[in-house]
């Protein structure tokens, strides 16, 4: 019946352990048909653990009459004793660890009682993913959350069995909690493993249109442009034919555009035609932009006359025009006729140029905060994996709205702010500048946005300008790119009742490497590693706790492009990326960043974290911007210079604060420079190159100077 009505496909039957194995089968729970479906497709006679509340429901009773089942109450651990004995005796048991059908489309809370059963019975957990049934009218999702169907195609995937990694030394409640956290990770990993990673971005957009299009506007911008999935795909089909002229399949094509609905169409049009968007940072200045173009061998740049005029980028365009062909989208639009639109409509969601998941999908560029920008080549799989990793940890659906103020030349703005919500059916509002501190809060209020991505610098600016009611609809504020100050957290919580979730990303990991989540949040850390990622800490001389972090996983880039060797992909050794960050990882997996390897000063043989110096300054002067850099010193090797906007900053205050918190005397800067503003890049990150140059130019004996 299920094969006929739902065209059910079963994958991974070979992963089921042999009969007699102690096993607990753990599926996700998306609809009322999940239990009968598993009973029908599993080739073994398994018992079902059923919540006492569900067992009393009229619709469950017909199913329970024909299957072996045991009722259990998630709030009463003693009720699990019989199930532990059953599993320990080699009887396969099916338990839905969430204990309820999802109401968000994402993984719900996993009850640790299920994990306790597996742990005490010394059993393996067999993760099972049910996909498609959430679109049926027997799910708890409504038509505003997902595109519904009476008989959607359903896939049941059985993944390899896993033994919960629980420290044998743990006892009692601590062991139960650890087992529960381990099972939550198993379920999250299963979600990401089962995600559609073997597709291209344009194919993934087609799947999102098929499964998630509720008729809502998926992208809108400050110009009033509104695009549904249908309009976005049609626009990409029409534009792709026009952009093919003068470019070749696989060629890197420069994109110089602000956050708008238009940049989404251009990006997907290039994906459709097999070209690779190279996202140019228009705030980086001519020298860095030309270096980026040289690294990626960009010969064609797509931009807009209106944007160049409003952004006053004439000087930049003069430099670009000398090195590449410039295509203005206004001219392309004028050449589109009715015939082009008809062809685009007939093309549907079929890509014009077939590509593979491991082919390059985009070239982003490192910020240049510590030197010349490098090209970071991300594949389709990299971006799809990172979107799946983030969605597995963050509860978001089509009832949300992402306010994307981070530029799409920034990996956080591209993946987190545009691609992830676009592929998950979450509406997006694109705004061109994160620096409009008064306008952004008002637009968040007007649009009813629920999710905001930002940096500490930008969030602080919004908090200063926003009305207490402007953020009433926000439920998720996720910060990255720089450390979140305690003062910023405090303001958002006290004034707006919002908890900031801090994450950690680098362009090379597409970008989310770790993040705190509503279910696993530890302030002061950047959260736990993204699903399916591996980490390695290499020792650093002078650093006693932690080490230099390297990572590997499905979201780690294909490699670098450098201006010194244009167009040649520099692949990673064995897939490991050296982040250059010094971190520590606690037993629960939470990562604390101690600083960049390059952001440690070696003073008289001792390693001193410049981030620690900045933290002391922030605790003293929370309203000021401060950045610490190191410059050569003939006597001690290096010395620290603090640039700060605090007009009354004194070295003696830093000394007193360091002493009060038990910090080393070496964390007190040799020189304090009072500046009008701390140099920032367009992404909101500190511009350390400029800051170091300023410090060198003003170099003087240890004391306080005014720049």
XYZ file of C-alpha atoms in Angstrom:
707
model
C 0.000 0.000 0.000
C 2.763 2.445 0.946
C 4.687 1.694 -2.241
C 1.553 2.336 -4.295
C 0.290 5.481 -2.565
C 3.532 7.165 -1.518
C 5.938 5.596 -4.043
C 7.973 4.624 -0.989
C 11.668 3.953 -1.509
C 13.740 2.106 1.089
C 17.478 2.716 1.175
C 20.234 1.217 3.308
C 18.660 -2.132 4.236
C 22.193 -3.523 4.277
C 22.880 -1.316 7.313
C 20.488 -3.260 9.538
C 22.501 -5.398 11.995
C 22.000 -9.189 11.864
C 19.204 -10.780 13.940
C 20.047 -11.136 17.611
C 22.060 -7.913 17.720
C 21.122 -5.601 20.543
C 19.677 -2.694 18.599
C 17.492 0.324 19.111
C 16.012 1.703 15.893
C 15.719 5.510 16.130
C 13.720 7.265 13.372
C 12.813 10.925 13.118
C 9.100 11.669 13.538
C 7.372 13.724 10.845
C 3.818 12.389 10.452
C 1.083 10.078 11.704
C 2.018 7.418 9.146
C 5.588 6.976 10.432
C 4.823 4.004 12.693
C 2.751 1.999 10.175
C 5.265 2.894 7.458
C 8.214 1.466 9.403
C 6.227 -1.613 10.395
C 5.535 -2.215 6.702
C 9.026 -1.631 5.302
C 11.336 -3.042 7.983
C 12.336 -6.627 7.111
C 12.488 -7.551 10.818
C 9.760 -8.058 13.389
C 10.448 -5.111 15.685
C 8.558 -3.959 18.751
C 7.449 -0.332 19.024
C 7.784 1.891 22.074
C 4.758 4.195 22.134
C 4.149 7.288 24.236
C 1.274 6.759 26.678
C -0.554 9.822 25.375
C -0.365 8.659 21.768
C -1.390 5.116 22.733
C -4.736 6.488 23.948
C -5.468 8.346 20.702
C -8.247 6.861 18.578
C -6.203 6.988 15.374
C -3.328 5.010 16.947
C -5.386 2.113 18.277
C -5.894 0.266 14.937
C -2.124 0.233 14.366
C -1.338 -0.857 17.923
C -3.675 -3.845 17.612
C -1.473 -5.413 14.930
C 2.039 -4.678 16.238
C 4.023 -5.585 19.314
C 4.266 -2.431 21.371
C 5.165 -1.140 24.815
C 3.857 2.105 26.244
C 6.257 4.496 27.927
C 6.079 7.935 29.497
C 9.123 10.134 28.683
C 8.721 11.863 32.052
C 8.959 8.582 34.022
C 12.381 6.939 33.635
C 11.362 3.807 35.555
C 8.913 2.939 32.778
C 11.896 2.169 30.552
C 13.085 -0.842 32.592
C 11.088 -3.372 30.571
C 12.411 -1.921 27.334
C 15.993 -2.140 28.578
C 15.486 -5.835 29.324
C 13.846 -6.365 25.940
C 16.680 -4.709 24.000
C 19.325 -6.465 26.109
C 17.707 -9.788 25.170
C 18.287 -9.064 21.470
C 14.769 -7.904 20.607
C 14.839 -5.018 18.072
C 12.860 -2.038 19.341
C 11.720 1.078 17.464
C 11.621 4.293 19.513
C 10.986 7.782 18.178
C 13.545 9.732 20.275
C 11.743 13.045 19.766
C 8.660 11.642 21.483
C 6.380 13.725 19.267
C 5.740 14.663 15.657
C 7.708 17.693 14.521
C 5.799 20.962 14.353
C 8.661 22.899 12.780
C 9.966 20.540 10.104
C 13.283 20.378 11.967
C 14.533 17.874 14.497
C 12.795 18.416 17.839
C 14.199 17.841 21.326
C 15.563 14.311 21.752
C 14.577 12.677 25.045
C 17.503 11.227 26.924
C 15.359 8.290 28.085
C 15.821 6.711 24.655
C 19.585 7.131 24.934
C 19.538 5.662 28.436
C 17.834 2.519 27.120
C 20.505 2.056 24.443
C 23.292 2.755 26.935
C 22.058 0.444 29.700
C 21.211 -2.345 27.259
C 24.661 -1.976 25.652
C 22.916 -1.679 22.287
C 23.742 0.021 19.012
C 21.511 2.791 17.706
C 20.283 2.429 14.125
C 19.347 5.923 12.860
C 16.499 6.050 10.339
C 15.466 9.085 8.299
C 11.911 9.450 6.997
C 11.717 12.108 4.285
C 8.674 13.301 2.368
C 5.931 12.276 4.785
C 6.098 15.739 6.382
C 4.489 17.067 3.192
C 1.429 14.870 3.631
C -1.793 16.024 5.252
C -1.040 13.583 8.063
C 1.835 15.724 9.331
C 1.552 18.557 11.847
C 2.978 21.139 9.445
C 0.578 23.587 7.845
C 0.374 24.983 4.333
C 2.309 28.117 5.290
C 5.296 26.002 6.365
C 5.617 23.540 3.507
C 4.137 22.610 0.135
C 1.631 19.886 0.995
C 0.463 16.896 -1.003
C -2.006 14.083 -0.412
C 0.468 11.417 -1.452
C 4.033 12.779 -1.537
C 6.972 10.581 -2.456
C 8.407 9.084 0.753
C 11.948 7.840 1.303
C 13.066 5.743 4.268
C 16.831 5.637 4.749
C 18.491 3.271 7.217
C 21.921 4.527 8.240
C 24.815 2.499 9.691
C 24.476 1.540 13.375
C 26.254 3.684 15.961
C 27.386 2.929 19.503
C 26.743 5.972 21.690
C 30.105 7.410 22.793
C 29.546 7.782 26.540
C 32.406 8.172 29.005
C 32.409 5.009 31.123
C 33.485 7.005 34.173
C 30.213 8.957 34.215
C 27.427 7.837 36.529
C 23.831 8.753 37.307
C 22.368 11.951 35.899
C 25.649 13.024 34.293
C 25.782 9.771 32.318
C 22.142 10.071 31.293
C 22.693 13.646 30.073
C 25.823 12.633 28.168
C 23.980 9.753 26.498
C 21.115 12.086 25.564
C 23.513 14.605 24.022
C 25.243 11.800 22.106
C 21.915 10.567 20.712
C 20.963 14.116 19.707
C 24.234 14.272 17.761
C 23.509 10.911 16.111
C 20.097 12.148 14.963
C 21.565 15.429 13.688
C 24.357 13.612 11.849
C 21.760 11.346 10.236
C 19.853 14.399 9.019
C 22.954 15.887 7.364
C 24.111 12.551 5.916
C 20.704 12.142 4.307
C 20.588 15.683 2.903
C 20.725 16.130 -0.861
C 24.440 16.861 -1.179
C 24.951 15.155 -4.552
C 23.267 17.986 -6.431
C 24.221 21.374 -7.793
C 22.882 24.598 -6.317
C 20.508 25.100 -9.242
C 19.186 21.552 -8.904
C 18.715 22.153 -5.172
C 16.752 25.311 -5.994
C 14.503 23.219 -8.243
C 13.913 20.730 -5.418
C 13.085 23.584 -3.037
C 10.543 24.902 -5.547
C 8.978 21.449 -5.862
C 8.833 20.660 -2.134
C 8.782 23.995 -0.302
C 7.015 26.546 -2.492
C 3.999 27.751 -0.525
C 3.344 30.658 -2.872
C 5.089 33.129 -0.570
C 7.612 35.684 -1.728
C 10.985 34.019 -1.136
C 13.202 37.095 -1.704
C 12.446 40.792 -1.397
C 14.684 43.813 -1.132
C 14.791 47.481 -0.184
C 13.911 48.494 -3.764
C 10.542 46.779 -3.461
C 11.422 43.846 -5.723
C 9.633 40.646 -4.717
C 10.422 37.215 -6.118
C 8.622 33.926 -5.627
C 10.418 30.675 -6.420
C 8.750 30.685 -9.836
C 9.944 34.208 -10.667
C 13.441 33.538 -9.333
C 13.877 30.408 -11.454
C 12.368 32.065 -14.528
C 14.676 35.056 -14.097
C 17.694 32.768 -13.761
C 16.716 30.816 -16.885
C 16.242 33.960 -18.972
C 19.347 35.759 -17.711
C 21.616 32.714 -18.027
C 21.196 32.704 -21.815
C 22.289 36.325 -21.991
C 25.288 35.918 -19.690
C 26.718 33.017 -21.687
C 27.998 35.368 -24.385
C 31.708 36.020 -23.978
C 32.153 33.495 -21.173
C 32.908 29.769 -21.061
C 31.627 26.863 -18.979
C 33.574 26.709 -15.727
C 34.897 30.267 -16.095
C 35.064 32.505 -13.028
C 32.798 35.506 -13.642
C 33.077 38.521 -11.340
C 29.937 39.711 -9.552
C 30.029 43.240 -8.130
C 26.565 43.812 -6.684
C 24.962 44.743 -3.353
C 22.420 42.703 -1.407
C 19.283 42.692 -3.521
C 16.866 40.350 -5.223
C 18.880 41.008 -8.371
C 22.078 39.500 -6.999
C 20.173 36.284 -6.213
C 18.951 36.082 -9.827
C 22.449 36.756 -11.198
C 24.010 34.192 -8.862
C 21.533 31.467 -9.839
C 21.748 32.406 -13.539
C 25.500 31.785 -13.465
C 24.908 28.477 -11.665
C 22.386 27.515 -14.335
C 24.828 28.212 -17.162
C 27.768 26.413 -15.561
C 29.732 29.596 -14.845
C 31.302 30.213 -11.436
C 30.413 33.472 -9.644
C 33.462 35.217 -8.171
C 31.984 37.513 -5.524
C 34.001 40.735 -5.472
C 34.209 42.846 -2.316
C 33.418 46.373 -3.509
C 34.432 47.807 -0.117
C 37.966 46.385 -0.298
C 39.425 49.091 -2.555
C 40.926 48.832 -6.070
C 44.196 47.162 -5.025
C 42.521 44.258 -3.205
C 39.779 43.841 -5.826
C 42.333 43.651 -8.645
C 44.400 41.155 -6.629
C 41.273 39.020 -6.180
C 40.468 39.213 -9.898
C 44.021 38.213 -10.770
C 43.930 35.206 -8.427
C 40.668 33.915 -9.934
C 41.503 35.004 -13.508
C 38.318 37.056 -13.754
C 37.926 38.467 -17.268
C 34.258 39.510 -17.079
C 32.580 41.491 -14.289
C 28.808 41.833 -13.888
C 27.568 44.963 -12.153
C 24.914 47.683 -12.227
C 25.174 51.310 -13.354
C 22.769 52.413 -10.627
C 24.844 50.648 -7.974
C 28.114 52.157 -9.205
C 26.552 55.618 -9.155
C 24.933 55.320 -5.717
C 27.972 53.618 -4.230
C 30.341 56.215 -5.725
C 32.528 53.438 -7.084
C 33.781 55.234 -10.201
C 37.431 54.934 -9.152
C 37.034 51.199 -8.559
C 35.286 50.705 -11.909
C 38.037 52.584 -13.728
C 40.562 50.124 -12.290
C 38.379 47.100 -13.101
C 37.642 48.277 -16.650
C 41.356 48.331 -17.396
C 41.629 44.620 -16.565
C 38.285 43.050 -17.521
C 35.163 43.340 -19.647
C 32.376 45.030 -17.681
C 28.769 43.968 -18.324
C 26.053 46.250 -16.962
C 22.839 44.458 -16.054
C 20.720 47.397 -17.209
C 22.016 46.785 -20.747
C 21.315 43.060 -20.477
C 17.781 43.700 -19.251
C 17.088 46.000 -22.200
C 18.006 43.191 -24.612
C 15.517 40.680 -23.158
C 12.457 40.134 -25.325
C 9.267 38.095 -25.138
C 10.966 35.208 -26.934
C 13.631 35.000 -24.226
C 10.950 34.850 -21.555
C 9.060 32.087 -23.353
C 12.245 30.017 -23.675
C 12.976 30.546 -19.993
C 9.457 29.489 -19.048
C 9.678 26.318 -21.138
C 13.026 25.399 -19.562
C 11.392 24.952 -16.150
C 13.880 23.840 -13.507
C 16.210 21.958 -15.858
C 19.780 23.337 -15.715
C 21.127 24.594 -19.031
C 24.567 23.145 -18.322
C 24.862 19.943 -16.255
C 27.472 20.177 -13.505
C 28.618 17.888 -10.696
C 28.300 18.383 -6.937
C 32.081 18.539 -6.519
C 32.561 21.158 -9.237
C 33.345 24.739 -8.163
C 30.165 26.675 -7.350
C 31.545 30.009 -6.182
C 34.791 31.826 -5.515
C 34.814 33.966 -2.390
C 37.753 35.947 -1.133
C 39.294 36.140 2.308
C 38.759 39.490 3.967
C 42.309 40.707 3.579
C 42.340 41.614 7.276
C 45.821 40.115 7.574
C 47.174 40.429 4.018
C 46.335 40.084 0.318
C 42.945 38.399 -0.295
C 43.020 34.747 -1.377
C 40.384 33.127 -3.554
C 38.436 30.416 -1.717
C 36.860 27.899 -4.092
C 33.716 26.283 -2.701
C 31.924 23.419 -4.424
C 28.187 22.868 -4.702
C 28.547 20.113 -2.104
C 30.383 22.471 0.277
C 27.555 25.010 0.299
C 24.743 22.441 0.404
C 26.491 20.626 3.259
C 26.939 23.801 5.287
C 23.320 24.814 4.738
C 22.226 21.349 5.919
C 24.589 21.506 8.907
C 23.165 24.844 10.017
C 19.533 23.818 9.493
C 20.132 20.619 11.464
C 21.083 22.706 14.491
C 18.766 25.711 14.091
C 15.000 25.366 14.216
C 13.863 27.464 11.241
C 11.090 27.099 8.670
C 8.913 28.990 6.201
C 7.152 30.874 9.007
C 10.435 32.667 9.691
C 11.985 35.537 7.763
C 15.734 36.132 7.494
C 16.886 39.748 7.477
C 20.131 39.540 5.503
C 22.223 42.625 6.026
C 25.592 40.896 5.521
C 26.941 41.336 1.971
C 26.889 38.277 -0.274
C 30.601 38.663 -1.015
C 30.957 37.577 2.633
C 30.551 33.820 3.142
C 28.228 34.374 6.120
C 26.007 36.602 3.983
C 26.043 34.207 1.018
C 25.449 30.851 2.720
C 23.714 31.871 5.944
C 21.862 34.907 4.663
C 20.883 33.785 1.160
C 21.484 30.165 0.151
C 20.445 28.406 3.370
C 17.046 30.123 3.688
C 16.443 30.030 -0.067
C 16.894 26.250 -0.170
C 14.840 25.734 3.003
C 11.828 27.774 1.913
C 12.533 30.583 4.401
C 11.700 34.088 3.092
C 14.605 36.549 2.899
C 14.762 40.328 3.065
C 17.951 41.600 1.415
C 19.343 44.934 2.604
C 22.419 46.508 0.976
C 24.348 47.956 3.926
C 24.895 46.742 7.491
C 26.114 50.217 8.453
C 22.689 51.892 8.406
C 22.261 51.593 12.157
C 19.019 53.581 12.345
C 17.351 52.150 9.252
C 18.020 48.437 9.846
C 16.110 48.171 13.181
C 13.147 50.009 11.672
C 13.081 47.646 8.676
C 13.320 44.612 10.960
C 10.212 45.961 12.684
C 8.419 46.727 9.409
C 9.199 43.372 7.770
C 8.536 41.235 10.853
C 11.889 39.486 10.454
C 12.539 36.644 12.897
C 16.191 35.780 12.159
C 19.113 38.206 12.047
C 22.762 37.471 11.280
C 25.387 40.017 12.264
C 28.740 40.827 13.781
C 29.291 42.293 17.239
C 30.121 45.660 15.673
C 26.893 45.784 13.674
C 24.701 44.434 16.486
C 26.099 47.042 18.868
C 25.248 49.759 16.358
C 21.669 48.503 15.983
C 21.203 48.243 19.751
C 22.202 51.881 20.220
C 19.684 53.123 17.656
C 16.739 50.742 17.931
C 13.462 51.442 19.668
C 12.701 48.932 22.418
C 9.901 47.479 20.239
C 11.819 47.238 16.947
C 13.086 43.709 17.613
C 9.809 42.306 18.935
C 9.613 39.612 16.213
C 13.255 38.512 16.342
C 13.710 35.073 17.881
C 17.164 34.133 16.585
C 20.125 36.511 16.519
C 23.285 34.745 15.400
C 26.634 36.513 15.560
C 29.944 35.634 13.969
C 33.106 37.049 12.344
C 34.329 38.557 15.637
C 33.967 37.873 19.355
C 30.708 39.003 20.952
C 31.330 41.342 23.873
C 29.582 40.750 27.198
C 28.147 44.254 26.996
C 26.476 43.458 23.656
C 24.871 40.312 25.093
C 23.719 42.258 28.126
C 22.101 45.056 26.107
C 20.230 42.661 23.818
C 18.952 40.607 26.742
C 18.027 43.475 29.070
C 16.514 45.824 26.512
C 15.130 43.448 23.896
C 14.873 40.088 25.687
C 16.989 38.416 23.005
C 19.764 35.906 23.567
C 22.633 36.272 21.096
C 23.917 32.922 19.830
C 27.585 33.151 18.931
C 29.027 31.103 16.099
C 32.374 30.621 14.455
C 33.009 30.481 10.768
C 35.718 30.935 8.199
C 35.325 31.438 4.471
C 37.116 28.134 3.887
C 34.339 26.148 5.637
C 31.477 27.785 3.709
C 31.478 29.321 6.496
C 29.820 27.796 9.606
C 32.402 25.778 11.519
C 30.748 25.831 14.945
C 27.799 27.520 16.598
C 25.803 27.804 19.765
C 22.160 26.815 19.406
C 18.995 27.260 21.462
C 19.437 23.685 22.750
C 23.205 23.870 23.298
C 24.410 27.325 24.253
C 27.431 28.214 26.352
C 28.187 31.977 26.411
C 31.852 32.784 26.008
C 32.308 29.923 23.559
C 31.487 29.716 19.852
C 29.526 26.503 20.284
C 30.156 22.980 19.117
C 31.612 21.771 15.840
C 29.182 21.483 12.911
C 27.841 17.974 12.187
C 30.139 15.554 10.309
C 33.206 17.729 10.887
C 36.468 16.471 12.373
C 38.886 18.601 14.365
C 42.559 18.410 15.257
C 44.521 20.538 17.705
C 48.208 20.926 16.938
C 50.445 22.051 19.820
C 51.763 25.618 19.764
C 54.945 26.522 21.653
C 54.089 28.802 24.564
C 50.392 27.809 24.607
C 49.650 25.413 27.459
C 45.901 24.866 26.996
C 44.463 24.105 23.564
C 46.219 24.293 20.231
C 46.036 25.352 16.605
C 42.774 24.160 15.073
C 42.551 22.235 11.812
C 39.246 20.892 10.494
C 37.976 18.495 7.863
C 34.460 17.822 6.607
C 31.984 18.048 3.705
C 31.837 21.850 3.931
C 35.615 22.413 3.717
C 36.668 24.175 0.507
C 38.232 22.680 -2.602
C 41.264 24.943 -2.212
C 42.828 28.383 -2.632
C 43.518 30.628 -5.606
C 46.404 33.063 -5.136
C 47.445 36.139 -7.086
C 51.011 34.788 -7.057
C 49.857 31.746 -9.055
C 46.694 32.848 -10.916
C 44.047 30.278 -11.735
C 45.901 27.349 -10.140
C 43.892 25.582 -7.435
C 45.942 24.960 -4.313
C 44.293 21.881 -2.789
C 44.343 20.982 0.896
C 46.578 18.158 2.149
C 44.278 15.215 3.001
C 41.331 17.624 3.153
C 42.501 19.327 6.371
C 42.197 23.103 6.633
C 44.429 24.933 9.093
C 42.235 27.715 10.497
C 45.175 29.538 12.046
C 43.133 29.935 15.237
C 44.300 28.921 18.702
C 41.376 27.281 20.505
C 40.518 24.997 23.386
C 37.731 22.396 23.306
C 35.993 21.317 26.512
C 34.718 17.759 27.202
C 31.249 18.661 25.879
C 32.763 19.856 22.599
C 32.329 23.613 23.099
C 35.069 25.645 21.435
C 36.705 28.694 23.004
C 38.790 30.856 20.691
C 41.929 32.190 22.309
C 43.029 34.130 19.250
C 44.583 33.929 15.824
C 48.010 32.325 15.672
C 49.042 35.513 13.894
C 47.361 37.491 16.668
C 49.749 36.451 19.397
C 52.685 38.661 20.293
C 55.926 37.064 21.425
C 57.264 39.298 24.184
C 60.506 38.305 25.856
C 59.847 34.708 24.801
C 56.251 34.616 26.142
C 53.172 34.217 23.901
C 50.569 36.920 24.630
C 47.093 36.862 23.084
C 46.150 40.160 21.459
C 42.508 39.104 21.817
C 43.033 38.935 25.589
C 44.378 42.503 25.506
C 41.259 43.614 23.610
C 39.042 41.819 26.129
C 40.620 43.770 28.999
C 40.077 47.028 27.104
C 36.451 46.066 26.379
C 35.792 45.364 30.059
C 37.200 48.783 30.965
C 35.597 50.791 28.169
C 32.604 48.777 26.855
C 31.303 51.638 24.715
C 34.613 52.136 22.911
C 36.126 50.291 19.981
C 39.567 48.835 20.671
C 42.073 46.783 18.705
C 45.467 45.459 19.800
C 48.352 44.919 17.384
C 52.011 44.078 17.788
C 54.986 45.865 16.278
C 58.720 45.060 16.421
C 60.646 46.028 19.540
C 64.437 45.967 19.653
C 64.597 45.001 23.315
C 61.748 42.476 23.758
C 61.187 41.293 20.196
C 57.650 42.703 19.961
C 55.480 45.151 21.829
C 51.736 45.657 21.959
C 49.963 48.802 20.812
C 46.287 49.347 21.661
C 44.214 51.538 19.350
C 41.048 52.730 21.097
C 38.307 55.307 20.638
C 38.170 55.884 24.413
C 39.300 59.500 24.835
C 40.356 59.031 28.466
C 42.208 55.750 27.989
C 45.259 55.415 30.209
C 47.828 52.645 30.483
C 47.531 52.756 34.272
C 43.863 51.765 34.001
C 44.835 48.752 31.882
C 47.448 47.788 34.478
C 44.904 47.969 37.294
C 42.316 45.957 35.357
C 44.833 43.266 34.395
C 45.860 42.945 38.024
C 42.228 42.812 39.185
C 41.366 39.872 36.910
C 44.656 38.061 37.467
C 45.992 38.602 33.946
C 49.686 38.734 33.188
C 51.448 42.097 33.204
C 52.424 41.271 29.615
C 48.794 41.796 28.521
C 49.121 45.498 29.316
C 49.904 47.331 26.057
C 53.159 49.222 25.881
C 51.434 52.061 24.035
C 47.834 53.269 23.885
C 46.764 55.233 20.808
C 43.522 57.202 20.971
C 41.916 57.219 17.512
C 38.712 58.631 16.062
C 37.628 55.200 14.870
C 38.983 51.671 14.686
C 39.650 50.653 11.047
C 37.057 48.165 9.779
C 36.573 46.182 6.597
C 33.264 46.196 4.731
C 32.386 42.882 6.384
C 32.543 44.424 9.846
C 35.808 42.718 10.728
C 38.713 44.707 12.102
C 41.209 45.770 9.447
C 44.396 44.596 11.165
C 46.633 45.574 8.249
C 45.590 49.225 8.494
C 45.645 49.120 12.301
C 49.212 47.780 12.302
C 50.272 50.415 9.776
C 48.802 53.133 11.994
C 50.642 51.720 15.009
C 53.954 51.579 13.147
C 53.565 55.148 11.875
C 52.846 56.443 15.369
C 55.444 54.201 17.027
C 56.886 55.915 20.071
C 58.230 54.985 23.501
C 55.706 53.160 25.737
C 53.044 55.637 26.779
C 49.807 57.152 25.530
C 49.600 58.929 22.187
C 46.766 60.628 20.334
C 46.378 59.923 16.614
